[in-house]
PDB file of C-alpha atoms in Angstrom:
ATOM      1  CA  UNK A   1       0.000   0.000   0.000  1.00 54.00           C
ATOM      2  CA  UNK A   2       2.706   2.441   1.135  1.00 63.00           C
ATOM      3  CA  UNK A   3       4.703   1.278  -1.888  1.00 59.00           C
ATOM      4  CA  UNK A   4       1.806   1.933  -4.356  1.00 66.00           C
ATOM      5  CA  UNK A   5       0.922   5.589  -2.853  1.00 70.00           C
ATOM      6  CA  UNK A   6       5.045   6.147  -3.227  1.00 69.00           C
ATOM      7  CA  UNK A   7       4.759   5.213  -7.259  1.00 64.00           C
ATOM      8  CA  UNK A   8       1.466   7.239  -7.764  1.00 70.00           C
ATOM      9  CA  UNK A   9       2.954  10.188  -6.079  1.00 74.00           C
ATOM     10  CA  UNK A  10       6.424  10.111  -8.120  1.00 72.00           C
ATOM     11  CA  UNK A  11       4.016   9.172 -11.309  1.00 72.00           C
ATOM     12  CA  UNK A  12       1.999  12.539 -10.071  1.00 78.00           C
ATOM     13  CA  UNK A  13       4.914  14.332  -9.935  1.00 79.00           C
ATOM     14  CA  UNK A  14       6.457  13.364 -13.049  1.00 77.00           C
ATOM     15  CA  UNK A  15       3.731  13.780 -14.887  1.00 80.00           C
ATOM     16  CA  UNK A  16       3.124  17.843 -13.644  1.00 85.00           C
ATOM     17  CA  UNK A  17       7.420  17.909 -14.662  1.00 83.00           C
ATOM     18  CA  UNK A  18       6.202  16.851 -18.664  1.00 80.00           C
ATOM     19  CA  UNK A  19       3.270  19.397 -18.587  1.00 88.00           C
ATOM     20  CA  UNK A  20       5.897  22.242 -17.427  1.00 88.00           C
ATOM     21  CA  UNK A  21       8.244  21.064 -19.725  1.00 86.00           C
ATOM     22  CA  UNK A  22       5.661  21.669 -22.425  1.00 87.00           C
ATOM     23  CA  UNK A  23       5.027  24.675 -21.258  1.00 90.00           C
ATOM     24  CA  UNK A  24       8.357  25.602 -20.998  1.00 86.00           C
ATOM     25  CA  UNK A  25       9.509  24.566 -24.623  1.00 84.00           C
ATOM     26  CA  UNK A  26       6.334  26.239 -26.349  1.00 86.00           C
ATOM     27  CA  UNK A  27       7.073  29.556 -24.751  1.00 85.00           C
ATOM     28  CA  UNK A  28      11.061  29.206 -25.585  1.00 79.00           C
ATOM     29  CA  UNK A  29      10.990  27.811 -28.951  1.00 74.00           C
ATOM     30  CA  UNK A  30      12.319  30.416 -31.166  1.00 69.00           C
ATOM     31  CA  UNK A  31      15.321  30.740 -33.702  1.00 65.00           C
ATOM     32  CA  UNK A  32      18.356  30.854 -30.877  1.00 63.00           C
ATOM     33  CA  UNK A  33      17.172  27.342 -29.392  1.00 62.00           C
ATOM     34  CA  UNK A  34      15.611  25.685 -32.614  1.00 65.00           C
ATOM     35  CA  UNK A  35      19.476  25.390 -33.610  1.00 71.00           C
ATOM     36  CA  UNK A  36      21.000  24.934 -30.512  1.00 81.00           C
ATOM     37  CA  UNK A  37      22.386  21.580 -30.288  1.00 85.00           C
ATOM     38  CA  UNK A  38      22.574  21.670 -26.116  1.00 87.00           C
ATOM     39  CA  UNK A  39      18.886  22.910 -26.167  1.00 84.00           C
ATOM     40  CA  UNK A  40      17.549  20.005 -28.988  1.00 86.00           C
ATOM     41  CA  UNK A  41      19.450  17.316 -27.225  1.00 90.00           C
ATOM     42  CA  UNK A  42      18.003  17.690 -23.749  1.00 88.00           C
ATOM     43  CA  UNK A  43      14.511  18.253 -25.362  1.00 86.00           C
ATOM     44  CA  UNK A  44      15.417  14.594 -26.739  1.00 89.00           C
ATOM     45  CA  UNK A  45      16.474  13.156 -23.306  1.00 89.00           C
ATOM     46  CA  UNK A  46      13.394  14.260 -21.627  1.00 85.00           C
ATOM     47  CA  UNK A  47      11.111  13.101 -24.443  1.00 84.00           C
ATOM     48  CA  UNK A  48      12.504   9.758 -23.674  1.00 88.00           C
ATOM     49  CA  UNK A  49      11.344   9.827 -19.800  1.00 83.00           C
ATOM     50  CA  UNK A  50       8.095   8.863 -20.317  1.00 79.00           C
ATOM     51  CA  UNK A  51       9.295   5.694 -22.380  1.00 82.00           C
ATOM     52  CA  UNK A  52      11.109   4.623 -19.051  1.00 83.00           C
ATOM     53  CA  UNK A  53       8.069   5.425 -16.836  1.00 78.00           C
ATOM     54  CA  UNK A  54       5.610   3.645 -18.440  1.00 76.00           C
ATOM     55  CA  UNK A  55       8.558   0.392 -18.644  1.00 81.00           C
ATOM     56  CA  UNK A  56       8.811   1.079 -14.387  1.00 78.00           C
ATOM     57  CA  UNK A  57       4.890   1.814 -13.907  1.00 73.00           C
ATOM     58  CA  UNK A  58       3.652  -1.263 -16.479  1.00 73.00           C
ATOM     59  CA  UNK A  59       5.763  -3.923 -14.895  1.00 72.00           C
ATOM     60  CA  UNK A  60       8.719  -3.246 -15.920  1.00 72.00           C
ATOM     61  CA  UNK A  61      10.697  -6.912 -16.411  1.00 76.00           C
ATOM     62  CA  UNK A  62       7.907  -8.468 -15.773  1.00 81.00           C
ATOM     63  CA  UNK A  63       6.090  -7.195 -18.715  1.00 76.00           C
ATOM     64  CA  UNK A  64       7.515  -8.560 -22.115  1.00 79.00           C
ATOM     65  CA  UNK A  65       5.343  -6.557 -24.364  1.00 78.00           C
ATOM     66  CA  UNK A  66       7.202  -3.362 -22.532  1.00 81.00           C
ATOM     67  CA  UNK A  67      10.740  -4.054 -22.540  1.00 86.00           C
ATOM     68  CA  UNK A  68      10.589  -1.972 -26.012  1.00 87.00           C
ATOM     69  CA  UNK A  69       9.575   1.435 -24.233  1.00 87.00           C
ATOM     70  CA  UNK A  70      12.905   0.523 -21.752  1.00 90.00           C
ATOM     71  CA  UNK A  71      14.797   0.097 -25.101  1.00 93.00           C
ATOM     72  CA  UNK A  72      13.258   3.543 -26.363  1.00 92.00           C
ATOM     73  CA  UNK A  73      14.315   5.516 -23.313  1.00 92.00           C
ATOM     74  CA  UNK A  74      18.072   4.395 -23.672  1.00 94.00           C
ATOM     75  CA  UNK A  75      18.075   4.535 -27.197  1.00 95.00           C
ATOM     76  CA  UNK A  76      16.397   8.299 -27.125  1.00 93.00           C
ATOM     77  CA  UNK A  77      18.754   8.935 -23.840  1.00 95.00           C
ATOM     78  CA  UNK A  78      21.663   8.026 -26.135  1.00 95.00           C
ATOM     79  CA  UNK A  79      20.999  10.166 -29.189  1.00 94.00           C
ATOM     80  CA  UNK A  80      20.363  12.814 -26.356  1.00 93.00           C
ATOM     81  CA  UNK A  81      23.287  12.956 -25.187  1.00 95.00           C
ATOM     82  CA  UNK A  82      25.847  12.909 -27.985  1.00 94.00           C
ATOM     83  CA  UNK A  83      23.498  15.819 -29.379  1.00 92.00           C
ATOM     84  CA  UNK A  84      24.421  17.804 -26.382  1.00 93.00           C
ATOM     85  CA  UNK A  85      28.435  16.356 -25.980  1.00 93.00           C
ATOM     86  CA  UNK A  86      29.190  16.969 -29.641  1.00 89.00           C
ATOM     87  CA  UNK A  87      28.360  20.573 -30.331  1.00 82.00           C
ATOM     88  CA  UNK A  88      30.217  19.362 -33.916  1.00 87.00           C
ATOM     89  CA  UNK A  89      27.010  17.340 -35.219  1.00 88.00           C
ATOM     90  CA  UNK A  90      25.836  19.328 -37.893  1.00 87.00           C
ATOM     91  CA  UNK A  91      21.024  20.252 -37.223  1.00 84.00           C
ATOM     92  CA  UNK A  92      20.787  18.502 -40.797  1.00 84.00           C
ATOM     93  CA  UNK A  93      22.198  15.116 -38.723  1.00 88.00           C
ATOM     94  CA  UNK A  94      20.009  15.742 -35.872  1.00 87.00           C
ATOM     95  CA  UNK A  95      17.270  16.558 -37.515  1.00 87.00           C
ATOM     96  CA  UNK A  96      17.593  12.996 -39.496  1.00 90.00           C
ATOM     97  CA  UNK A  97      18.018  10.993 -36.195  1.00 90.00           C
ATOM     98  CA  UNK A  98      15.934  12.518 -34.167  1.00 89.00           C
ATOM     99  CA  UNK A  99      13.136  12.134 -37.050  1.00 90.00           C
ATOM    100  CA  UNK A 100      13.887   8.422 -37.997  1.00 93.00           C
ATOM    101  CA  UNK A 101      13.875   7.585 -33.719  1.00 92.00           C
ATOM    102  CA  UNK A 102      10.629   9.526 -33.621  1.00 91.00           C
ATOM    103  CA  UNK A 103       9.089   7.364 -36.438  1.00 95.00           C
ATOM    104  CA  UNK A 104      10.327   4.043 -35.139  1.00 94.00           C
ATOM    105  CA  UNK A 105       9.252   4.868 -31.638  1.00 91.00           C
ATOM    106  CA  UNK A 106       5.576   6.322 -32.895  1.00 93.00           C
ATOM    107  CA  UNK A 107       5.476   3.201 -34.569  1.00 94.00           C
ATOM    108  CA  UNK A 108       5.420   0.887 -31.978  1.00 91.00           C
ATOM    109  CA  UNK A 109       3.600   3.274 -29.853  1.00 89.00           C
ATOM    110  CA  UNK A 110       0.182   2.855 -32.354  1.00 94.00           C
ATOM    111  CA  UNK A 111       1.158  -1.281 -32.257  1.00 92.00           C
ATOM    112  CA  UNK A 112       1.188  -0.945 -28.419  1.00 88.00           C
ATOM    113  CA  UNK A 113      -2.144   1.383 -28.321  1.00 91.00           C
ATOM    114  CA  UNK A 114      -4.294  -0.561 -30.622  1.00 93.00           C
ATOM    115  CA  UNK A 115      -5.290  -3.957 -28.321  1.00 91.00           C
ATOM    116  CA  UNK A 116      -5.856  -0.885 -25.595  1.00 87.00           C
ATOM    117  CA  UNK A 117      -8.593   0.348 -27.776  1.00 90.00           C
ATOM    118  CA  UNK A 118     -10.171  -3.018 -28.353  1.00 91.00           C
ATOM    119  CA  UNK A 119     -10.565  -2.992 -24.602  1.00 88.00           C
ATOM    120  CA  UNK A 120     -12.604   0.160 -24.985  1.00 85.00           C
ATOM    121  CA  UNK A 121      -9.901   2.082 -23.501  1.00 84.00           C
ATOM    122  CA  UNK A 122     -10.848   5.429 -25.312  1.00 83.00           C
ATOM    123  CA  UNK A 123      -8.804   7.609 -23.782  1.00 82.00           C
ATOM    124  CA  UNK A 124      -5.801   5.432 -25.662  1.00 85.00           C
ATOM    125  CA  UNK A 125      -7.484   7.387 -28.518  1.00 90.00           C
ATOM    126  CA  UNK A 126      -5.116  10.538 -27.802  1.00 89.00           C
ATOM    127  CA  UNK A 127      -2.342   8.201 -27.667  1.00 88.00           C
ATOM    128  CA  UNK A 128      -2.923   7.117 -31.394  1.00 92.00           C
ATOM    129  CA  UNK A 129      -3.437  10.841 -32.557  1.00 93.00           C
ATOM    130  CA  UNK A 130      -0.602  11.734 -31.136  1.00 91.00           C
ATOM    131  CA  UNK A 131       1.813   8.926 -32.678  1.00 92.00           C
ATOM    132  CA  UNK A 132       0.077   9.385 -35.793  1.00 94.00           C
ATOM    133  CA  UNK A 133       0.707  13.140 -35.549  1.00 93.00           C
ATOM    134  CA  UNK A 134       4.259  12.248 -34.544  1.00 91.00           C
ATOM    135  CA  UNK A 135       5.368  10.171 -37.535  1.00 94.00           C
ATOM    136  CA  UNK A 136       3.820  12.942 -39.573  1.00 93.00           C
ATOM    137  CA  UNK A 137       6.102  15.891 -37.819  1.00 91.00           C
ATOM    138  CA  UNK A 138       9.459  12.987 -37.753  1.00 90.00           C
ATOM    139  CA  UNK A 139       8.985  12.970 -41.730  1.00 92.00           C
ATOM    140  CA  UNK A 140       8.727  17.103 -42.220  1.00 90.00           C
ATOM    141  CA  UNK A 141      11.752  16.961 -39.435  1.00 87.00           C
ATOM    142  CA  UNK A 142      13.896  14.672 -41.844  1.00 90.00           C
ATOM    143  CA  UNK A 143      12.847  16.367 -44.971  1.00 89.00           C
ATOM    144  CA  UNK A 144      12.888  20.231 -44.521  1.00 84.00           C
ATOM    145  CA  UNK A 145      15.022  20.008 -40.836  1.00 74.00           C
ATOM    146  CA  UNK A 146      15.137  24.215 -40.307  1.00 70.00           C
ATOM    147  CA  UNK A 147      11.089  24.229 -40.781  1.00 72.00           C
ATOM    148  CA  UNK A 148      10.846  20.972 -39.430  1.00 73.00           C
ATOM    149  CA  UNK A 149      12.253  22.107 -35.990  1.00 81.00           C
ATOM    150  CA  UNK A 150      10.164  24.472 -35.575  1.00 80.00           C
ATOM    151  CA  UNK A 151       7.096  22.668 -36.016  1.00 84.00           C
ATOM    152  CA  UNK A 152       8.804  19.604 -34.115  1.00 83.00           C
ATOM    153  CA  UNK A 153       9.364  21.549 -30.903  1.00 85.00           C
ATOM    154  CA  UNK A 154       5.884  23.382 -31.434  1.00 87.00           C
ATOM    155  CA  UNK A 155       4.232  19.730 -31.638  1.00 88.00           C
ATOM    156  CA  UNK A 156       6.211  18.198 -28.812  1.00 85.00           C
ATOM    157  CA  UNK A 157       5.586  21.337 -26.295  1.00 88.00           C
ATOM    158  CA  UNK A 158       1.383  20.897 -27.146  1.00 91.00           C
ATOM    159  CA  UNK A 159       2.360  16.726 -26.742  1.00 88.00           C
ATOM    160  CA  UNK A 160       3.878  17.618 -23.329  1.00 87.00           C
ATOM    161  CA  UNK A 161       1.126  18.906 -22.012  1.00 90.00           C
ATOM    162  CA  UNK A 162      -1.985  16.788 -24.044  1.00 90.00           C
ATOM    163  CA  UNK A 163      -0.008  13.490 -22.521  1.00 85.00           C
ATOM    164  CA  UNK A 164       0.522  15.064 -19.521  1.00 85.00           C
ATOM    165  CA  UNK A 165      -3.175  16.103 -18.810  1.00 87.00           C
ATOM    166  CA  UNK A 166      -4.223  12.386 -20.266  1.00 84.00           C
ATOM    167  CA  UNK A 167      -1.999  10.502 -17.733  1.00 80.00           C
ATOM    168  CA  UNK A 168      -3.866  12.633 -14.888  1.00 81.00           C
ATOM    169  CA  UNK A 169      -7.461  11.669 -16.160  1.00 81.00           C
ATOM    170  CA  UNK A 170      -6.152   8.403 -16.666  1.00 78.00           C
ATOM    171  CA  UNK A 171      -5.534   8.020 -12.341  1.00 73.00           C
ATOM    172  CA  UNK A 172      -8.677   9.668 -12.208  1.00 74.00           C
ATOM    173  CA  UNK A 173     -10.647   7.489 -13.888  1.00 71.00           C
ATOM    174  CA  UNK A 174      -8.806   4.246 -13.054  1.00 63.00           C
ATOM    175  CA  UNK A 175      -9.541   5.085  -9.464  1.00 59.00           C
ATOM    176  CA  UNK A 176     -13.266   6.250 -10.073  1.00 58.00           C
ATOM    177  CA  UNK A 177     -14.668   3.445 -12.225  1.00 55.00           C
ATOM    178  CA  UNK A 178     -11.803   0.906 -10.872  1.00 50.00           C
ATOM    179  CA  UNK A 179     -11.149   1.437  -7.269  1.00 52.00           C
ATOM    180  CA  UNK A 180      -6.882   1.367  -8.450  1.00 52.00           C
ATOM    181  CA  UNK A 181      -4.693   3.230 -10.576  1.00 47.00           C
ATOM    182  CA  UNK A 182      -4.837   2.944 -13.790  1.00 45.00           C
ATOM    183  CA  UNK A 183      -0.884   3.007 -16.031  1.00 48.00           C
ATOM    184  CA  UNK A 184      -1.101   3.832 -18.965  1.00 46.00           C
ATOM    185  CA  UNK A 185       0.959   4.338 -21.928  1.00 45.00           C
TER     186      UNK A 185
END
């Protein structure tokens, strides 16, 4: 019990953290930081947080179908950091692999949504949009990266805080209609 109010309160808190980081990249995305490699690359290490939560708060290794959202997090932790250790990496690179992670991660994010919605999970719903929405963003990203940042960051700031907001209905209505917490992705 003690250890379950412990995880919903760091969950809580972590989730308020992703809505202020939304917050926070909407209001500073401009022209200095859309081609700041030191910016970009911790905007990549944070959007791979969640990844790791929802590995921790879904089973973690007890859950085979989420040991791909651990892999994500490292993976997206990775690219992170050599964006913000090698100031040398031309945007045109970044751009490419932070696009192609975002595609391959939105990918299995819409595999890993869709038995959720055959459970009548509708709130899952926002998930999908937002993958979907995601891929679509990764492509402009890879193709035209200077425009493609700026939508990118615009995008993931609004993501922030839509995913943010979802996760908190998500307690609310797991412990309405279900007496628990409900994780979700």
């Amino acid at each position: 019990m003690i250890k379950s109010r412990k995880l919903n309160i760091l969950y809580l808190s972590l989730v308020v953290f992703y809505i202020a980081i939304g917050i926070f990249v909407l209001i500073f995305s401009n022209d200095y930081y859309e081609k700041n490699n030191l910016f970009l690359g911790i905007l990549i290490l944070l959007s791979s947080i969640p990844h790791l939560l929802i590995f921790v708060t879904q089973g973690g290794l007890k859950n085979d179908r989420k040991y791909p959202y651990l892999f994500f997090s490292l993976i997206g932790f990775a690219i992170g950091i050599v964006t913000i250790c090698e100031e040398s990496i031309p945007l045109d690179k970044v751009c490419v692999m932070w696009g192609c992670f975002d595609i391959c991660r939105s990918s299995f994010e819409i595999a890993d949504v869709i038995p959720e919605l055959k459970k009548h999970k509708w709130l899952e719903l926002i998930e999908l949009f937002i993958s979907l929405g995601e891929i679509g963003i990764a492509v402009l990203l890879i193709i035209d990266e200077f425009e493609g940042i700026k939508l990118h960051l615009l995008y993931f700031g609004v993501v922030f805080v839509i995913s943010g907001i979802k996760r908190i209905l998500d307690n609310i209505i797991g412990n309405v209609i279900y007496g628990k917490s409900v994780d979700s992705n």
